[in-house]
Amino acid sequence: MKSSNDNRANFFVLTYRMIMVIICVVVLISSAVFVVSYSAFKEQFHSSIVYQTLSKHKAETLYYLMSQENQHFKKAFDDNFSTPSLSSTLLELSTSIRTQDARSLFGSEIPGFSIFDSNLIIAGEGTNFTNFPKESAPPIEEVLKEREVDKEEVEQPSTEKEKEQEEKPPANTTNGRKVVYIYHTHSWESYLPLLGLEGDGNADKAADSKTNISMVGEMLGRELESQGIGAEVDTTNIGAKLNEKGWKPPRSYAMSRTIVQEAMAQNKDLTYLIDLHRDSLRKKDTTIQINDKSYARVMFVLGKENQNFEQNLKLSKALHEGLEKKYPGLSRGVLGKSKASGNGVYNQDLSTNAILIEMGGVDNNMEELTNTVKALADVLSEFYWDAEKVNGNES
């Protein structure tokens, strides 16, 4: 007769094997083919419950469990992979509660809390779940307002050095081809100092139908042109377009989509799509001093639910790293957003070089925005010309 210890050991072995069978059944039901690459697995379950449950370990937990039966799955591990806790893994699989993420305990129970489901792909200096970008969707009547402007703030005089740089011909040029398209889905987003409201406690006042983020887009376009990169800047009043159709601000991406598609149809050279926005966060989160200059910080936002996510992520990472190298702390990082926490696509399915950039916050002034535009144009042009060299297209 077997001892009680033997019976207990057999029980644990049987339980373990049953768990493995259950996991395999779940995976098969979800149409996962685990012999494919890790990246293909991630793409397959990009918005599924399985992917969300396994997000902390990027599916490596499940691969680890599978590897206990089949050594082939160990090939999916990174060099820095650490063995996950079996208890925490089983808890995640059975309840979707992630032991190191308190949001999973009550996130689905609190209205509006799903915004924190955004994936912080790269965290810049000081960036965390408490200061993610906030999307601007004020009432249509606020969108259509035209406020008084602080002319001294808006009309910044050019320095002699800047004038000399503008007159100096660029080393490279796209020879008149417009390859960058800059547009503004939330064209009403403005900055309190530009409207003579510096320090106002109501961030919602930073909205204007004329003096707004499109001014920043025009600055960026000019800076890119000075670097030899042809840029087309759209300054459509999206608020007015929405009002004409009887649409509300949440449909602004559908509106800007038609504008971008029309531009791309008319100009086949357009390769890079940049949707410029302004964050609703306050000065402490959106401003930084670098070498005695004040800058409006930027953040790259990506829609995770389109086929170009991985390619657009490469572009965002490259720009973030470029800014970190030359202007440490200027980039707040790269944020991925699903439909649960935002639009989820942001029209980035239209190009493999499409990004959304949050340019500062409601408290940033023109000097800070100008400094940031120059820095961003510097890094973006460097990236562009390096890519042209690789592709053999340098002019």
CSV table of C-alpha atoms in Angstrom, one decimal:
chain,number,residue,atom,x,y,z
A,1,MET,CA,0.0,0.0,0.0
A,2,LYS,CA,1.4,3.4,-1.0
A,3,SER,CA,2.4,5.8,1.8
A,4,SER,CA,0.5,9.1,2.3
A,5,ASN,CA,3.6,11.0,1.0
A,6,ASP,CA,3.5,9.1,-2.3
A,7,ASN,CA,-0.2,9.8,-2.6
A,8,ARG,CA,0.4,13.5,-2.0
A,9,ALA,CA,3.2,13.6,-4.5
A,10,ASN,CA,1.0,11.9,-7.1
A,11,PHE,CA,-1.8,14.3,-6.4
A,12,PHE,CA,0.5,17.3,-7.0
A,13,VAL,CA,1.8,15.8,-10.2
A,14,LEU,CA,-1.7,15.1,-11.4
A,15,THR,CA,-2.9,18.6,-10.5
A,16,TYR,CA,0.1,20.2,-12.3
A,17,ARG,CA,-0.6,18.2,-15.4
A,18,MET,CA,-4.3,19.1,-15.3
A,19,ILE,CA,-3.4,22.8,-15.1
A,20,MET,CA,-1.2,22.4,-18.1
A,21,VAL,CA,-4.0,20.8,-20.0
A,22,ILE,CA,-6.4,23.6,-19.1
A,23,ILE,CA,-3.9,26.2,-20.2
A,24,CYS,CA,-3.4,24.5,-23.5
A,25,VAL,CA,-7.1,24.3,-24.1
A,26,VAL,CA,-7.5,28.0,-23.4
A,27,VAL,CA,-4.8,28.8,-25.8
A,28,LEU,CA,-6.2,26.5,-28.5
A,29,ILE,CA,-9.7,28.0,-28.1
A,30,SER,CA,-8.1,31.4,-28.6
A,31,SER,CA,-6.7,30.2,-31.9
A,32,ALA,CA,-3.0,30.5,-30.8
A,33,VAL,CA,-0.4,28.6,-32.7
A,34,PHE,CA,2.5,28.6,-30.4
A,35,VAL,CA,5.0,27.4,-32.9
A,36,VAL,CA,5.0,30.8,-34.5
A,37,SER,CA,7.2,33.6,-33.3
A,38,TYR,CA,6.6,35.6,-30.2
A,39,SER,CA,5.8,38.7,-32.1
A,40,ALA,CA,3.2,36.9,-34.1
A,41,PHE,CA,1.6,35.7,-30.9
A,42,LYS,CA,1.5,39.2,-29.5
A,43,GLU,CA,-0.1,40.5,-32.6
A,44,GLN,CA,-2.7,37.7,-32.6
A,45,PHE,CA,-3.9,38.6,-29.1
A,46,HIS,CA,-3.3,42.3,-29.2
A,47,SER,CA,-6.8,43.2,-27.9
A,48,SER,CA,-7.9,39.9,-26.4
A,49,ILE,CA,-8.5,38.9,-22.8
A,50,VAL,CA,-5.6,36.5,-23.0
A,51,TYR,CA,-3.2,39.2,-24.1
A,52,GLN,CA,-4.3,41.6,-21.4
A,53,THR,CA,-4.0,38.9,-18.7
A,54,LEU,CA,-0.5,38.1,-19.9
A,55,SER,CA,0.6,41.7,-20.6
A,56,LYS,CA,2.9,42.0,-17.6
A,57,HIS,CA,5.1,39.1,-18.7
A,58,LYS,CA,4.5,39.8,-22.5
A,59,ALA,CA,3.3,36.2,-22.9
A,60,GLU,CA,6.6,34.8,-21.5
A,61,THR,CA,4.8,33.4,-18.5
A,62,LEU,CA,2.8,31.1,-20.6
A,63,TYR,CA,5.8,30.1,-22.7
A,64,TYR,CA,7.6,29.3,-19.4
A,65,LEU,CA,4.8,26.9,-18.4
A,66,MET,CA,4.8,25.3,-21.8
A,67,SER,CA,8.6,25.0,-21.7
A,68,GLN,CA,8.3,22.7,-18.7
A,69,GLU,CA,6.8,20.1,-21.0
A,70,ASN,CA,8.6,21.1,-24.3
A,71,GLN,CA,12.1,22.7,-24.2
A,72,HIS,CA,11.4,24.3,-27.7
A,73,PHE,CA,9.4,27.1,-26.0
A,74,LYS,CA,12.5,28.3,-24.1
A,75,LYS,CA,13.7,29.9,-27.3
A,76,ALA,CA,11.1,32.6,-26.9
A,77,PHE,CA,12.8,33.9,-23.7
A,78,ASP,CA,14.9,37.1,-23.5
A,79,ASP,CA,18.3,36.9,-21.9
A,80,ASN,CA,17.0,38.9,-18.9
A,81,PHE,CA,13.9,36.7,-18.5
A,82,SER,CA,13.3,35.8,-14.8
A,83,THR,CA,11.3,32.8,-13.8
A,84,PRO,CA,7.7,33.9,-12.9
A,85,SER,CA,5.9,32.8,-9.7
A,86,LEU,CA,3.6,29.9,-10.4
A,87,SER,CA,1.1,31.2,-7.9
A,88,SER,CA,0.9,34.7,-9.4
A,89,THR,CA,0.7,33.3,-12.9
A,90,LEU,CA,-2.2,31.0,-12.0
A,91,LEU,CA,-3.9,34.0,-10.3
A,92,GLU,CA,-3.6,36.1,-13.4
A,93,LEU,CA,-4.9,33.3,-15.7
A,94,SER,CA,-7.9,32.6,-13.5
A,95,THR,CA,-8.9,36.1,-12.4
A,96,SER,CA,-7.0,38.6,-14.6
A,97,ILE,CA,-5.6,40.1,-11.4
A,98,ARG,CA,-2.0,41.1,-11.9
A,99,THR,CA,-0.1,40.9,-8.6
A,100,GLN,CA,2.2,43.9,-9.4
A,101,ASP,CA,-0.5,46.1,-10.9
A,102,ALA,CA,-3.1,47.4,-8.4
A,103,ARG,CA,-5.2,48.7,-11.4
A,104,SER,CA,-6.3,45.2,-12.2
A,105,LEU,CA,-8.0,44.9,-8.8
A,106,PHE,CA,-10.7,47.5,-9.5
A,107,GLY,CA,-10.0,49.1,-12.9
A,108,SER,CA,-13.0,47.6,-14.6
A,109,GLU,CA,-15.4,48.6,-11.8
A,110,ILE,CA,-14.7,52.4,-11.8
A,111,PRO,CA,-16.1,54.4,-14.7
A,112,GLY,CA,-13.4,56.2,-16.6
A,113,PHE,CA,-10.6,54.2,-15.0
A,114,SER,CA,-10.0,52.3,-18.3
A,115,ILE,CA,-7.8,55.3,-19.3
A,116,PHE,CA,-5.1,53.8,-17.2
A,117,ASP,CA,-5.1,50.7,-19.3
A,118,SER,CA,-2.7,52.6,-21.6
A,119,ASN,CA,0.6,50.9,-22.1
A,120,LEU,CA,3.7,52.9,-21.1
A,121,ILE,CA,6.1,51.5,-23.7
A,122,ILE,CA,8.9,53.8,-22.8
A,123,ALA,CA,8.9,55.9,-19.7
A,124,GLY,CA,10.7,59.3,-20.0
A,125,GLU,CA,11.9,61.1,-16.9
A,126,GLY,CA,9.1,61.4,-14.3
A,127,THR,CA,6.5,59.7,-16.5
A,128,ASN,CA,4.2,57.3,-14.7
A,129,PHE,CA,0.5,56.3,-14.5
A,130,THR,CA,-0.4,59.5,-12.7
A,131,ASN,CA,0.6,61.9,-15.5
A,132,PHE,CA,-0.5,60.2,-18.7
A,133,PRO,CA,-1.6,62.6,-21.4
A,134,LYS,CA,-5.3,63.7,-21.2
A,135,GLU,CA,-7.3,63.9,-24.4
A,136,SER,CA,-9.1,67.2,-25.0
A,137,ALA,CA,-12.8,66.9,-25.9
A,138,PRO,CA,-14.5,70.1,-24.7
A,139,PRO,CA,-18.1,71.0,-25.7
A,140,ILE,CA,-18.5,72.2,-29.3
A,141,GLU,CA,-19.3,75.7,-28.1
A,142,GLU,CA,-15.8,75.9,-26.4
A,143,VAL,CA,-14.1,74.6,-29.6
A,144,LEU,CA,-15.6,77.4,-31.7
A,145,LYS,CA,-14.6,80.2,-29.4
A,146,GLU,CA,-12.0,82.8,-30.5
A,147,ARG,CA,-10.5,84.5,-27.5
A,148,GLU,CA,-8.3,87.6,-27.1
A,149,VAL,CA,-4.6,86.9,-27.9
A,150,ASP,CA,-1.5,88.0,-26.0
A,151,LYS,CA,0.2,89.5,-29.1
A,152,GLU,CA,3.6,90.0,-27.3
A,153,GLU,CA,3.5,86.3,-26.5
A,154,VAL,CA,2.4,85.1,-29.9
A,155,GLU,CA,4.6,87.3,-32.1
A,156,GLN,CA,8.1,86.3,-31.0
A,157,PRO,CA,10.8,88.3,-32.8
A,158,SER,CA,13.5,86.4,-34.7
A,159,THR,CA,17.1,86.8,-33.5
A,160,GLU,CA,19.9,87.6,-35.9
A,161,LYS,CA,21.3,84.1,-35.5
A,162,GLU,CA,17.9,82.6,-36.5
A,163,LYS,CA,17.7,84.9,-39.5
A,164,GLU,CA,21.2,83.8,-40.7
A,165,GLN,CA,20.2,80.2,-40.3
A,166,GLU,CA,17.1,80.7,-42.4
A,167,GLU,CA,19.1,82.2,-45.2
A,168,LYS,CA,21.7,79.5,-45.1
A,169,PRO,CA,20.9,76.7,-47.7
A,170,PRO,CA,20.5,73.2,-46.2
A,171,ALA,CA,23.1,70.5,-46.8
A,172,ASN,CA,20.4,68.2,-48.1
A,173,THR,CA,17.1,68.8,-49.8
A,174,THR,CA,14.0,66.9,-51.0
A,175,ASN,CA,14.0,69.2,-54.0
A,176,GLY,CA,10.6,70.6,-53.6
A,177,ARG,CA,8.9,67.3,-52.7
A,178,LYS,CA,6.6,67.5,-49.6
A,179,VAL,CA,7.4,64.4,-47.6
A,180,VAL,CA,6.1,65.3,-44.2
A,181,TYR,CA,2.4,66.0,-43.5
A,182,ILE,CA,1.6,67.9,-40.2
A,183,TYR,CA,-2.0,68.2,-39.1
A,184,HIS,CA,-4.0,68.8,-36.0
A,185,THR,CA,-7.0,66.5,-35.1
A,186,HIS,CA,-7.7,68.7,-32.1
A,187,SER,CA,-7.0,72.0,-33.8
A,188,TRP,CA,-8.7,74.0,-31.0
A,189,GLU,CA,-6.1,73.0,-28.4
A,190,SER,CA,-4.2,76.1,-27.3
A,191,TYR,CA,-2.0,77.4,-24.5
A,192,LEU,CA,-3.1,79.7,-21.7
A,193,PRO,CA,-0.1,82.1,-22.0
A,194,LEU,CA,-0.9,82.6,-25.7
A,195,LEU,CA,-4.4,83.7,-24.8
A,196,GLY,CA,-3.4,86.1,-22.1
A,197,LEU,CA,-4.5,83.6,-19.4
A,198,GLU,CA,-1.2,82.5,-18.0
A,199,GLY,CA,-1.6,80.7,-14.6
A,200,ASP,CA,-5.4,80.4,-14.9
A,201,GLY,CA,-6.6,77.5,-12.8
A,202,ASN,CA,-9.1,76.3,-15.5
A,203,ALA,CA,-7.2,74.3,-18.1
A,204,ASP,CA,-10.4,74.0,-20.2
A,205,LYS,CA,-9.9,77.7,-21.2
A,206,ALA,CA,-6.9,76.7,-23.3
A,207,ALA,CA,-9.1,76.3,-26.4
A,208,ASP,CA,-9.3,78.7,-29.4
A,209,SER,CA,-10.5,78.4,-33.0
A,210,LYS,CA,-7.6,80.6,-34.3
A,211,THR,CA,-4.7,80.8,-31.9
A,212,ASN,CA,-3.9,77.2,-31.2
A,213,ILE,CA,-1.7,74.2,-31.8
A,214,SER,CA,-1.8,74.8,-35.6
A,215,MET,CA,0.7,77.7,-34.9
A,216,VAL,CA,3.1,75.1,-33.5
A,217,GLY,CA,2.6,72.9,-36.6
A,218,GLU,CA,3.5,75.8,-38.9
A,219,MET,CA,6.6,76.5,-36.9
A,220,LEU,CA,7.6,72.8,-37.1
A,221,GLY,CA,7.0,72.9,-40.9
A,222,ARG,CA,9.2,75.9,-41.3
A,223,GLU,CA,12.0,74.3,-39.2
A,224,LEU,CA,11.9,71.1,-41.3
A,225,GLU,CA,12.0,73.2,-44.5
A,226,SER,CA,15.1,74.9,-43.2
A,227,GLN,CA,16.6,71.4,-42.9
A,228,GLY,CA,15.8,70.7,-46.5
A,229,ILE,CA,12.8,68.5,-45.7
A,230,GLY,CA,9.6,69.5,-47.6
A,231,ALA,CA,6.7,69.7,-45.2
A,232,GLU,CA,3.0,70.4,-45.8
A,233,VAL,CA,1.1,71.8,-42.8
A,234,ASP,CA,-2.7,71.6,-42.6
A,235,THR,CA,-4.4,74.3,-40.6
A,236,THR,CA,-8.0,73.2,-41.0
A,237,ASN,CA,-10.4,74.4,-38.3
A,238,ILE,CA,-11.6,70.9,-37.2
A,239,GLY,CA,-14.0,72.4,-34.7
A,240,ALA,CA,-15.8,74.3,-37.5
A,241,LYS,CA,-15.8,71.2,-39.7
A,242,LEU,CA,-17.4,69.2,-37.0
A,243,ASN,CA,-20.0,71.8,-36.4
A,244,GLU,CA,-20.9,71.9,-40.1
A,245,LYS,CA,-21.7,68.1,-40.0
A,246,GLY,CA,-23.4,68.3,-36.6
A,247,TRP,CA,-20.7,66.1,-35.1
A,248,LYS,CA,-19.2,66.3,-31.6
A,249,PRO,CA,-15.5,66.5,-30.7
A,250,PRO,CA,-15.1,62.8,-30.0
A,251,ARG,CA,-15.5,62.3,-33.8
A,252,SER,CA,-12.6,64.5,-34.6
A,253,TYR,CA,-10.4,61.6,-35.7
A,254,ALA,CA,-12.9,60.6,-38.3
A,255,MET,CA,-12.9,64.2,-39.6
A,256,SER,CA,-9.1,64.6,-39.7
A,257,ARG,CA,-8.9,61.2,-41.4
A,258,THR,CA,-10.7,62.5,-44.5
A,259,ILE,CA,-8.4,65.4,-44.6
A,260,VAL,CA,-5.2,63.2,-44.4
A,261,GLN,CA,-6.5,60.8,-47.0
A,262,GLU,CA,-7.3,63.6,-49.4
A,263,ALA,CA,-3.8,65.0,-48.9
A,264,MET,CA,-2.2,61.6,-49.5
A,265,ALA,CA,-4.2,61.1,-52.6
A,266,GLN,CA,-3.1,64.4,-54.0
A,267,ASN,CA,0.6,64.0,-53.0
A,268,LYS,CA,2.1,60.5,-53.3
A,269,ASP,CA,5.4,61.8,-51.8
A,270,LEU,CA,3.9,62.2,-48.3
A,271,THR,CA,5.6,59.6,-46.2
A,272,TYR,CA,5.6,60.9,-42.6
A,273,LEU,CA,2.3,61.8,-40.9
A,274,ILE,CA,2.5,63.9,-37.7
A,275,ASP,CA,-0.6,64.7,-35.7
A,276,LEU,CA,0.3,67.5,-33.3
A,277,HIS,CA,-1.7,67.8,-30.0
A,278,ARG,CA,-1.4,69.8,-26.8
A,279,ASP,CA,-1.7,67.9,-23.4
A,280,SER,CA,-4.0,69.1,-20.7
A,281,LEU,CA,-1.5,68.5,-18.0
A,282,ARG,CA,0.0,71.4,-16.0
A,283,LYS,CA,3.4,73.0,-16.1
A,284,LYS,CA,5.2,70.8,-13.6
A,285,ASP,CA,4.6,67.7,-15.9
A,286,THR,CA,5.1,69.4,-19.2
A,287,THR,CA,8.1,71.7,-18.8
A,288,ILE,CA,11.9,71.1,-18.4
A,289,GLN,CA,15.1,73.1,-18.2
A,290,ILE,CA,17.9,72.0,-20.4
A,291,ASN,CA,21.2,74.0,-20.5
A,292,ASP,CA,19.5,77.1,-19.1
A,293,LYS,CA,16.7,76.9,-21.7
A,294,SER,CA,13.0,76.1,-20.9
A,295,TYR,CA,11.3,73.5,-23.1
A,296,ALA,CA,7.8,72.2,-23.5
A,297,ARG,CA,8.1,68.4,-23.1
A,298,VAL,CA,6.8,66.0,-25.7
A,299,MET,CA,5.2,62.6,-25.6
A,300,PHE,CA,4.6,60.1,-28.4
A,301,VAL,CA,1.2,58.4,-28.5
A,302,LEU,CA,0.6,55.3,-30.6
A,303,GLY,CA,-2.6,53.5,-31.4
A,304,LYS,CA,-2.1,49.8,-30.6
A,305,GLU,CA,-5.0,48.5,-32.7
A,306,ASN,CA,-3.8,48.9,-36.3
A,307,GLN,CA,-1.5,46.9,-38.5
A,308,ASN,CA,1.2,49.6,-38.6
A,309,PHE,CA,1.7,49.6,-34.8
A,310,GLU,CA,5.1,47.9,-34.8
A,311,GLN,CA,6.5,50.1,-37.6
A,312,ASN,CA,5.2,53.3,-36.1
A,313,LEU,CA,6.7,52.2,-32.7
A,314,LYS,CA,10.1,52.0,-34.3
A,315,LEU,CA,9.8,55.6,-35.5
A,316,SER,CA,8.6,56.8,-32.1
A,317,LYS,CA,11.4,54.9,-30.3
A,318,ALA,CA,14.0,56.4,-32.6
A,319,LEU,CA,12.8,59.9,-32.1
A,320,HIS,CA,12.6,59.4,-28.3
A,321,GLU,CA,16.1,58.1,-28.2
A,322,GLY,CA,17.3,60.9,-30.4
A,323,LEU,CA,15.8,63.5,-28.1
A,324,GLU,CA,17.2,61.7,-25.0
A,325,LYS,CA,20.7,61.9,-26.5
A,326,LYS,CA,20.6,65.5,-27.5
A,327,TYR,CA,18.0,67.0,-25.1
A,328,PRO,CA,17.8,64.7,-22.0
A,329,GLY,CA,14.4,64.7,-20.4
A,330,LEU,CA,12.6,66.5,-23.2
A,331,SER,CA,10.7,63.4,-24.2
A,332,ARG,CA,8.2,62.1,-21.7
A,333,GLY,CA,8.3,58.7,-23.5
A,334,VAL,CA,6.1,56.5,-25.7
A,335,LEU,CA,2.6,55.6,-24.8
A,336,GLY,CA,0.5,52.9,-26.5
A,337,LYS,CA,-3.3,53.2,-26.3
A,338,SER,CA,-6.1,50.7,-27.1
A,339,LYS,CA,-9.7,51.5,-27.8
A,340,ALA,CA,-10.4,50.9,-24.1
A,341,SER,CA,-8.3,53.9,-23.2
A,342,GLY,CA,-8.6,56.1,-26.3
A,343,ASN,CA,-9.1,56.0,-30.0
A,344,GLY,CA,-6.8,53.0,-30.4
A,345,VAL,CA,-5.9,53.8,-34.0
A,346,TYR,CA,-5.4,57.6,-34.3
A,347,ASN,CA,-5.3,57.3,-38.2
A,348,GLN,CA,-1.9,55.6,-37.9
A,349,ASP,CA,-3.1,52.8,-40.1
A,350,LEU,CA,-2.7,55.2,-43.0
A,351,SER,CA,1.2,55.1,-42.9
A,352,THR,CA,4.0,53.1,-41.4
A,353,ASN,CA,5.5,56.4,-40.4
A,354,ALA,CA,2.6,58.0,-38.5
A,355,ILE,CA,2.8,59.4,-35.0
A,356,LEU,CA,0.8,61.5,-32.6
A,357,ILE,CA,2.9,64.0,-30.6
A,358,GLU,CA,1.7,65.8,-27.5
A,359,MET,CA,3.5,69.1,-27.6
A,360,GLY,CA,3.7,70.6,-24.1
A,361,GLY,CA,0.7,71.4,-21.9
A,362,VAL,CA,-1.7,74.2,-21.2
A,363,ASP,CA,0.8,76.3,-19.4
A,364,ASN,CA,3.7,76.4,-21.9
A,365,ASN,CA,4.5,79.7,-23.5
A,366,MET,CA,5.7,80.5,-27.0
A,367,GLU,CA,9.4,80.6,-26.0
A,368,GLU,CA,9.2,77.0,-24.6
A,369,LEU,CA,7.2,75.8,-27.6
A,370,THR,CA,9.7,77.4,-30.0
A,371,ASN,CA,12.7,75.7,-28.3
A,372,THR,CA,11.0,72.4,-28.4
A,373,VAL,CA,10.0,72.7,-32.1
A,374,LYS,CA,13.6,73.4,-33.0
A,375,ALA,CA,14.8,70.4,-31.0
A,376,LEU,CA,12.2,68.1,-32.5
A,377,ALA,CA,13.0,69.3,-36.0
A,378,ASP,CA,16.7,68.8,-35.3
A,379,VAL,CA,16.1,65.1,-34.3
A,380,LEU,CA,13.5,64.4,-36.9
A,381,SER,CA,15.6,65.8,-39.8
A,382,GLU,CA,18.6,63.8,-38.6
A,383,PHE,CA,16.5,60.6,-38.5
A,384,TYR,CA,15.1,61.4,-42.0
A,385,TRP,CA,18.4,62.0,-43.7
A,386,ASP,CA,20.0,58.9,-42.0
A,387,ALA,CA,17.1,56.8,-43.3
A,388,GLU,CA,17.5,58.3,-46.8
A,389,LYS,CA,21.2,57.3,-46.7
A,390,VAL,CA,20.3,53.8,-45.8
A,391,ASN,CA,17.7,53.7,-48.7
A,392,GLY,CA,20.1,55.3,-51.1
A,393,ASN,CA,17.8,58.3,-51.7
A,394,GLU,CA,19.9,61.1,-50.4
A,395,SER,CA,19.8,64.2,-52.5
